[in-house]
XYZ file of C-alpha atoms in Angstrom:
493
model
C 104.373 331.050 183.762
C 100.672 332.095 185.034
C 100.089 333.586 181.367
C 101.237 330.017 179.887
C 98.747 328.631 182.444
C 96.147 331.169 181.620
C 96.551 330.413 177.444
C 96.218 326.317 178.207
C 92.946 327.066 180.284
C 91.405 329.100 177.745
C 92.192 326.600 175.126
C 90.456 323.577 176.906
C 87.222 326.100 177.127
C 85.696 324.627 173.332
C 86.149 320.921 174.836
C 83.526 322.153 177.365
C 80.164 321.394 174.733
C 81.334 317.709 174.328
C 80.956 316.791 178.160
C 77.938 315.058 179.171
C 74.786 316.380 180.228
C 72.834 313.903 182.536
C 68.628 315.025 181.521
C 65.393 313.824 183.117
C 62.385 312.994 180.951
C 60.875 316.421 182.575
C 64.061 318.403 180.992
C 63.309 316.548 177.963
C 59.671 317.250 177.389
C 60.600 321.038 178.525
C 63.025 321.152 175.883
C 61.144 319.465 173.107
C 58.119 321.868 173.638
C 60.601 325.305 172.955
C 62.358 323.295 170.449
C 60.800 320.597 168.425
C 59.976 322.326 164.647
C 56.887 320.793 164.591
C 55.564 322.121 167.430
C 56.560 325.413 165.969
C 55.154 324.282 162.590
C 51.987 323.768 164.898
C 51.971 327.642 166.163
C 52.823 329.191 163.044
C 49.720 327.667 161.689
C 47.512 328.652 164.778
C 48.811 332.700 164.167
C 47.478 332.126 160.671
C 44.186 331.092 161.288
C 43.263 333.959 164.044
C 44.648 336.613 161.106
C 42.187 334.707 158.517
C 39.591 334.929 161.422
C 40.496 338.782 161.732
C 40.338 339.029 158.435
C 37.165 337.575 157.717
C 35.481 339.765 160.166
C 36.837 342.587 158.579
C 33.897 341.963 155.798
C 31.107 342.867 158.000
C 32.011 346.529 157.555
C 32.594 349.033 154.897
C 35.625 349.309 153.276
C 36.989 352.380 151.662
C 39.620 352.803 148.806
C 41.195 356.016 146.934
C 40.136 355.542 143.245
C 41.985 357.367 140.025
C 41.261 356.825 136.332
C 42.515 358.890 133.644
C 42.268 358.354 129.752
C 43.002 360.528 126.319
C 40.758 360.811 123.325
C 41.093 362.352 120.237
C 37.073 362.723 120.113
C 35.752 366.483 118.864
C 32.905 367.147 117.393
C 30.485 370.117 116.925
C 26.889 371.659 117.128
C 25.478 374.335 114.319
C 21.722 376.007 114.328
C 21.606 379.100 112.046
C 20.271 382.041 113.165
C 16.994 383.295 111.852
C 13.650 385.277 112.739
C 11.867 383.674 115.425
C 8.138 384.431 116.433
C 7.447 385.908 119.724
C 4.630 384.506 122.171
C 2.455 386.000 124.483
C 1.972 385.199 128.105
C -1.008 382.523 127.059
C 1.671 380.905 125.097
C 0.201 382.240 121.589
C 2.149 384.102 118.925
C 2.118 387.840 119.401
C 2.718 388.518 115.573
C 6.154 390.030 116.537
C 9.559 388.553 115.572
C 12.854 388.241 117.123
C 16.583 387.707 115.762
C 18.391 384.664 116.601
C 21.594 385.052 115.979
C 22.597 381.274 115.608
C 24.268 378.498 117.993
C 27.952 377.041 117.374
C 29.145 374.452 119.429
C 32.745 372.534 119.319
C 33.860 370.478 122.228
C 37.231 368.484 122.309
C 37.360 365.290 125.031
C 40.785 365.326 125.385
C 42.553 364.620 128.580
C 40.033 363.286 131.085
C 41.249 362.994 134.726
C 39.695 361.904 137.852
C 40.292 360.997 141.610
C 38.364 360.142 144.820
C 37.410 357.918 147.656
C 35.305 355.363 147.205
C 33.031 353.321 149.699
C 31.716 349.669 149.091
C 29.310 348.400 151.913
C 27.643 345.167 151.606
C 24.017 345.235 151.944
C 23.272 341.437 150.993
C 25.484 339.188 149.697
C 23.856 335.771 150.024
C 24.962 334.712 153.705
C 28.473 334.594 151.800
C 29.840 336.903 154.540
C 28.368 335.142 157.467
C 29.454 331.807 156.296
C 33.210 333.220 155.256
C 32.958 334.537 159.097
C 31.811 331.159 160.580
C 34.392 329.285 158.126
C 37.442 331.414 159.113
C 36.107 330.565 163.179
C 36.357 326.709 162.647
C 39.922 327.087 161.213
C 41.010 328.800 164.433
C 39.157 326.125 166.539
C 40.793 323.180 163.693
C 44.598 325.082 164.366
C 44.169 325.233 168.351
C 43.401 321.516 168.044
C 46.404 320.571 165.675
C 48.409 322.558 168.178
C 46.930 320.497 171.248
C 47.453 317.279 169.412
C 50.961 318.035 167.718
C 52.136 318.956 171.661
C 50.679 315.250 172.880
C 52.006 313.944 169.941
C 56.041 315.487 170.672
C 55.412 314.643 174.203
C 54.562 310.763 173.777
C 57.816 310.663 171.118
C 60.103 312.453 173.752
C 58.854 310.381 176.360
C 59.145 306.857 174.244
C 62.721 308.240 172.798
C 63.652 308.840 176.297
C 62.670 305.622 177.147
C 64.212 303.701 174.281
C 67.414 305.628 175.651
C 67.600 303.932 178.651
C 66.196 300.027 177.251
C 68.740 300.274 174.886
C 71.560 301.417 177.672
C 70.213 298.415 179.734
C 70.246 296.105 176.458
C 73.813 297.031 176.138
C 74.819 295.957 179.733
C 73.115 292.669 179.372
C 74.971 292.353 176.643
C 78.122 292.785 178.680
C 77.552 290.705 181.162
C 76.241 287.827 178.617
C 79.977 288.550 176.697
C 81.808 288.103 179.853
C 79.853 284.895 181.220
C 80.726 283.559 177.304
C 84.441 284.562 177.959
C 84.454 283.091 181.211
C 83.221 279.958 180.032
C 85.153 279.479 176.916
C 88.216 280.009 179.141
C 86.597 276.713 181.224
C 86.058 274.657 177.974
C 89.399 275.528 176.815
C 90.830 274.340 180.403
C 89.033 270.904 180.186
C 90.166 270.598 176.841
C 93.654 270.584 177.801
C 92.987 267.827 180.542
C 91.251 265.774 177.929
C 87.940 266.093 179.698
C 86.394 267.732 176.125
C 86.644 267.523 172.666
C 87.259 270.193 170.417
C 83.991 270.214 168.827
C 82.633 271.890 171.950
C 85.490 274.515 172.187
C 84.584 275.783 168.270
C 80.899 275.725 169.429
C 81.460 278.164 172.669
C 83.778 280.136 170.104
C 80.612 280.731 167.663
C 78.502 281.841 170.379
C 81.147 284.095 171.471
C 81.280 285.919 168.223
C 77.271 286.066 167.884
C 77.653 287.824 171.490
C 80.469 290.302 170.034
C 78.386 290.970 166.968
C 75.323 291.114 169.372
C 77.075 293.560 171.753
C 78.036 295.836 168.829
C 74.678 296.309 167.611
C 73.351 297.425 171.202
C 76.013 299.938 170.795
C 75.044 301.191 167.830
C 71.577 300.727 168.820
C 71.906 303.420 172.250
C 73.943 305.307 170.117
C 70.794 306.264 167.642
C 68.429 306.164 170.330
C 70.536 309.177 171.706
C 70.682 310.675 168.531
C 66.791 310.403 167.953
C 66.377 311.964 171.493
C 68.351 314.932 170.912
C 66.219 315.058 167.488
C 63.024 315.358 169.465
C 64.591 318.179 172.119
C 65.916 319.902 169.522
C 69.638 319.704 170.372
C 72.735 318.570 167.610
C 72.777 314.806 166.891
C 76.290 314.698 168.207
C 75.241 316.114 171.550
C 76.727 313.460 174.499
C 73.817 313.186 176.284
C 73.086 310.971 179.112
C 69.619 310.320 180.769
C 68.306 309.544 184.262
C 66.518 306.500 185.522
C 63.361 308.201 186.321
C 60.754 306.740 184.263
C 56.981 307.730 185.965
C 55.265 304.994 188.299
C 51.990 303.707 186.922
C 49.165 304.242 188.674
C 48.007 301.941 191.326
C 44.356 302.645 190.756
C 42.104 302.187 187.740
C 42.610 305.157 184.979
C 39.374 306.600 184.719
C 37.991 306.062 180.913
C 39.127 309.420 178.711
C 36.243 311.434 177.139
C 36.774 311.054 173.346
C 34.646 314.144 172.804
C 37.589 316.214 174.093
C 40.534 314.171 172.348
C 41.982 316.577 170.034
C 41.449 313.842 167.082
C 37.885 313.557 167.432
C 37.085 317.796 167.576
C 39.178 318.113 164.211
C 37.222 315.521 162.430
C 33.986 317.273 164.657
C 35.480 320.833 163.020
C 35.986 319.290 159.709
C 32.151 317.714 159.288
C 31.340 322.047 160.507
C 33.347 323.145 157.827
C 32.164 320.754 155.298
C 28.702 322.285 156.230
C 29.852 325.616 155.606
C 31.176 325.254 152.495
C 27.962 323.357 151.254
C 26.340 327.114 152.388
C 28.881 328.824 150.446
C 28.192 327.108 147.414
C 24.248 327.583 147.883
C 24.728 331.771 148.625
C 26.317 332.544 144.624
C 22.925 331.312 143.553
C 21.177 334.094 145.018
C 21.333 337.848 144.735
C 23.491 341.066 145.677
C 22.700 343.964 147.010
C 25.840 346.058 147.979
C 26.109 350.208 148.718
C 28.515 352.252 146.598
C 29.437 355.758 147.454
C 32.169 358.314 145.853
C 33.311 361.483 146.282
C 36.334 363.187 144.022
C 37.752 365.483 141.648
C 36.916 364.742 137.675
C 38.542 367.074 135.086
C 37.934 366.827 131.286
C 35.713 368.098 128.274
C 36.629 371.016 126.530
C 33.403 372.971 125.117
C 34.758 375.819 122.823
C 37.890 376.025 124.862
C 36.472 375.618 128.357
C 36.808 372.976 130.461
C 33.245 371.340 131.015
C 34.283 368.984 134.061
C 36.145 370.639 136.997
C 35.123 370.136 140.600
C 34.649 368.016 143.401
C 31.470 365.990 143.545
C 29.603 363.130 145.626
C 28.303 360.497 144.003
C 26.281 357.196 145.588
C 24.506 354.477 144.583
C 22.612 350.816 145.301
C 24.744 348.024 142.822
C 22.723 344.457 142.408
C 23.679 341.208 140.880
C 21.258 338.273 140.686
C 22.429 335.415 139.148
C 20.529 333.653 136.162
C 22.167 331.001 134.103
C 25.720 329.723 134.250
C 24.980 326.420 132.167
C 24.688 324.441 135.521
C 28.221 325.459 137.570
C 26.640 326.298 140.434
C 23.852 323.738 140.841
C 26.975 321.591 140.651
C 28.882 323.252 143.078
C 26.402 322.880 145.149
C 26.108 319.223 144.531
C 29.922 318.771 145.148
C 29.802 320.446 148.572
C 27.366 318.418 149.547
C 29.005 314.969 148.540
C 31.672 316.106 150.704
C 29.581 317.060 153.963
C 28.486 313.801 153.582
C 32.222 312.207 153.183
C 33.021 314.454 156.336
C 30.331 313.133 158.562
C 31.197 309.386 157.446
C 34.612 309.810 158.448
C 33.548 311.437 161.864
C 31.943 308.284 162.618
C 34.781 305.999 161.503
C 36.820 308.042 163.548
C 34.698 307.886 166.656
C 34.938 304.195 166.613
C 39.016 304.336 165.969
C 39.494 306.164 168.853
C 36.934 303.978 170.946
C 39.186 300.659 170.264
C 42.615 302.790 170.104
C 41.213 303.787 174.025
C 40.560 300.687 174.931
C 43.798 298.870 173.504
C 45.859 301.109 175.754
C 43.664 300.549 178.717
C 44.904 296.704 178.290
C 48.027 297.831 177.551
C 48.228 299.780 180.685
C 46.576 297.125 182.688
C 49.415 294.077 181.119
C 51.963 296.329 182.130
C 50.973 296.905 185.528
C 50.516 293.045 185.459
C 54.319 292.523 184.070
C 55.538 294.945 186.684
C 53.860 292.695 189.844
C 55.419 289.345 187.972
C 58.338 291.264 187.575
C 59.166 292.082 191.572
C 57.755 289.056 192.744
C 60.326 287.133 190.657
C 63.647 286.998 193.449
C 66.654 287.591 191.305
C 68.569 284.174 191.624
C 72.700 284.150 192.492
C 74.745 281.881 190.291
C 75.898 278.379 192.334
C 78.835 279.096 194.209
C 81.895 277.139 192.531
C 82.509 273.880 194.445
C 86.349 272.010 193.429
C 89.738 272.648 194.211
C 91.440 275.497 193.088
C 92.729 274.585 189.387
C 90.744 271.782 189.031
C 89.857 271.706 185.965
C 86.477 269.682 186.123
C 85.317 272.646 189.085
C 85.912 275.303 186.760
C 84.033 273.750 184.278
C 80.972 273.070 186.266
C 81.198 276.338 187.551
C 81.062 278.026 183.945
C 78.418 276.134 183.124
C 76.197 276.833 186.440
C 76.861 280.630 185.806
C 75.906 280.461 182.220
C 72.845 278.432 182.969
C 71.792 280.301 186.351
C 72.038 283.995 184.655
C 69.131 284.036 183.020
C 67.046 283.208 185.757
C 68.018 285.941 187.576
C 67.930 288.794 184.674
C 63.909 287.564 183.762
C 62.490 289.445 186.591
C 65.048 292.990 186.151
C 64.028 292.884 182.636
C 60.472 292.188 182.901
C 59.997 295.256 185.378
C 62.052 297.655 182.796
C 60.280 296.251 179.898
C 56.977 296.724 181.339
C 57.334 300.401 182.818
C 58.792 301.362 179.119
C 55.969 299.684 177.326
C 57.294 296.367 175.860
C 54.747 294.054 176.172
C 56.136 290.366 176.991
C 55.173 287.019 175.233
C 54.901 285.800 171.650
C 52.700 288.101 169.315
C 52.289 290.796 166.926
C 53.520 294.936 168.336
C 53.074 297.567 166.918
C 55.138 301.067 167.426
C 54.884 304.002 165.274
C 52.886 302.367 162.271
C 55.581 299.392 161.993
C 54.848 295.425 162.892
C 57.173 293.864 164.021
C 56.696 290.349 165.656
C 58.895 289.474 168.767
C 59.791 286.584 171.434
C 60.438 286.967 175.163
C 63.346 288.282 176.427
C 64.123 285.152 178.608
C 63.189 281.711 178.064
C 62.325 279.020 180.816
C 61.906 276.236 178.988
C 65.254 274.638 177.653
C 67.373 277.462 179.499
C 67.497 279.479 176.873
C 69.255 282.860 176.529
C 67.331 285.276 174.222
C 68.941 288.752 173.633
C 67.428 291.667 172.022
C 68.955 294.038 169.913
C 67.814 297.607 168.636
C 66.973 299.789 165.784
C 65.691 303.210 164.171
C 63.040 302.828 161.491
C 60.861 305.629 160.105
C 57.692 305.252 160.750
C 54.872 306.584 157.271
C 54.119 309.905 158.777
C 57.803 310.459 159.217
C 58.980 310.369 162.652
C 61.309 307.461 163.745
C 61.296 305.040 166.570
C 63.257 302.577 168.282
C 62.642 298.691 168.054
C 63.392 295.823 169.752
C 64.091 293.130 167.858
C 64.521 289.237 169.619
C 66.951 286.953 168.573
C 67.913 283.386 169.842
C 71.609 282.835 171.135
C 72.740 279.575 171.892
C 70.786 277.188 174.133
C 73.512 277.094 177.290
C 71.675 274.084 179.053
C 73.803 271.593 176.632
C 77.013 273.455 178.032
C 76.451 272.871 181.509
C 77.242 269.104 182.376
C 80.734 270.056 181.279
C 82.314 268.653 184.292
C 80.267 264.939 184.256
């Protein structure tokens, strides 16, 4: 019996992944930062810029390679002088009158095999400024990576943080939605009640019946709607999409006093396009150093074998050799005048684009500064909204004109008292309120308020994922009208 019991246990272990795991927006950032791929992306390319960095000061000093050439020729040849009678002079360098018997000169030599082997040494003398500017170049990309990594890491932190918060509109979106199905319910069962004591028509039983099924529909789609947002989230952490994850209600007060205004020279966006006017720079010096000469050291010492003369090897022996190599640069039919030209055209485009993106970040600063400062103003309209009770029910128990009026004063007093809840959730999540144009993740969108005064109007928002052009995707809200519940209420007149 305890093994049976023992077998059963073990075998309800793999149901253990699919229970849910309750996370904070803290755990989520934590977990997005050791597991989103592009922040990884991000370091990867960081590691390769210090090695190019490394590797461009590397060129500053002398670099030393083992060299070895070898070659065959069939080349031979000879040298003949006959011998003779030569005349002999004195010590003033004037003939003596004696003779003296040359025998003759024959020489045959035979190239052969030729062989050879050594280390060499190249050292740089002057190249230009090409080596200083490859060393400055290879600098800025390490600065230009450790600011892609600084702005990649904001940029997983603001999706984490407006995933997790889409998590929990859309999980409050989907409860509205319940409650607005139930008051429907509860009121169709009143318009079906008068009905039967001919106090309505039918007309007005079919019409509570359509709204009914836009409220189904519309509950369905909130579903679906926190059902992607979860899936996005667990994108952004890194975690399977069919994780069952479930998040806390812990979204970070706003600050009661005025943010400070943000430095834009140390936003990440403005020191790459800062970087990338250097670099433009650099390049423009790149292009101007192959128009002038170089000087550069060479130095080698090996072992060269080869050149038979009458039989005997001619080369055979270790030896050091050095020397001074120079290029300067004539004519090249105008290629690097235009070089030059090019990297200069886009110095220019560099520094343009600097400026334009100065003044981007200037209005993108001050947009969320109102944004903040709306949101704090949403959040004080918000609590100082009371949340209203529906009107208590006042007939006799299975009257059918009470439960009528009492449907109706629910469906018409609910809204009223979800405006303020909703404002306050909207507002710390950053949903701004009113007609208008928003704009998430590179998509427009234009939307309506939540909940409408005038005409007692029930609006209900539904969500969904779109991708945004730089490929990450985001949650919207998207308003739609139900039906206008102020005609249902005088059910009972």
């Amino acid at each position: 019996m305890k093994r049976l019991l023992i077998i059963l246990t073990l075998a309800g272990l793999p149901c253990a992944p699919f229970a849910q795991t309750r996370l904070t927006l803290d755990a989520c950032i934590e977990q997005a930062e050791a597991n989103n791929k592009a922040l990884a992306a991000a370091d990867r390319q960081l590691a390769a810029a210090q090695f190019d960095f490394r590797s461009a000061r590397a060129n500053f000093f002398p670099s030393f390679s083992a060299t070895g050439t070898g070659l065959y020729s069939t080349a031979d040849g000879g040298l003949d002088i006959a011998g003779g009678a030569l005349p002999v002079l004195g010590v003033d360098g004037m003939p003596t009158g004696g003779t003296a018997l040359f025998p003759g000169l024959n020489l045959a030599y035979e190239v052969g095999w030729v062989y050879g082997g050594g280390i060499t040494l190249e050292q740089p003398l002057y190249m230009g400024g090409k080596v200083r500017t490859g060393y400055r170049m290879a600098r800025i990309g390490s600065e230009m990576a450790e600011q892609n990594r600084r702005l990649t890491r904001s940029e997983v932190i603001v999706s984490t943080s407006r995933a997790y918060a889409s998590v929990i509109r859309a999980r409050e979106m989907r409860q509205v939605a319940e409650r607005y199905h139930a008051l429907l319910t509860e009121l169709l069962r009143s318009v079906e009640s008068a009905r039967k004591h001919g106090l309505k028509p039918q007309n007005d039983v079919l019409k509570v019946r359509v709204k009914l099924n836009e409220s189904e529909l519309n509950l369905r789609r909130t579903e679906n709607a926190l059902r992607l947002a979860t899936m996005n989230l667990c994108h952004l952490i890194g975690r399977p999409l069919t994780d069952r994850i479930e998040v806390a209600d812990d979204l970070p007060d706003l600050p009661s006093t005025p943010v400070p205004a943000a430095d834009l020279m140390a936003r990440p966006e403005y020191r790459l396009l800062d970087r990338k006017a250097e670099l433009a720079r650099e390049q423009l010096r790149l292009a101007r150093s192959e128009r002038l000469p170089q000087v550069g050291l060479v130095g080698n010492y090996g072992y060269l074998h080869g050149v038979e003369l009458n039989g005997q090897n001619l080369l055979g022996g270790w030896a050091f050799t050095a020397g001074v190599q120079v290029s300067v640069p004539i004519f090249h039919f105008g290629g690097r005048s235009n070089k030059v030209r090019s990297a200069r055209a886009r110095f220019e485009q560099a520094q343009a684009e600097r400026l334009d993106g100065g003044e981007l970040l200037q209005l993108e600063a001050t947009q969320a500064a109102n944004n903040l400062d709306e949101a704090q103003l949403e959040i004080r309209r918000g609590r100082r909204e009371p949340a209203a009770e529906p009107p208590p029910v006042r007939g006799r128990r299975g009257d059918a004109v009470g439960s009528s009026r009492s449907a109706g004063h629910v469906a018409a007093g609910a809204p009223d008292g979800s405006r303020g809840a909703y404002r306050r959730l909207s507002a710390l999540v950053g949903v701004p309120q009113g007609g208008g144009i928003a704009r998430l993740s590179g998509v427009s969108f234009t939307k309506n308020a939540a909940v409408g005064r005038s005409g007692r109007c029930v609006r209900f928002c539904y969500s969904s994922l779109m991708k945004s052009a730089r490929g990450s995707w985001s949650m919207l809200l998207i308003a739609t009208t139900s039906m206008p519940l102020g005609r249902l209420a005088p059910l009972g007149r």
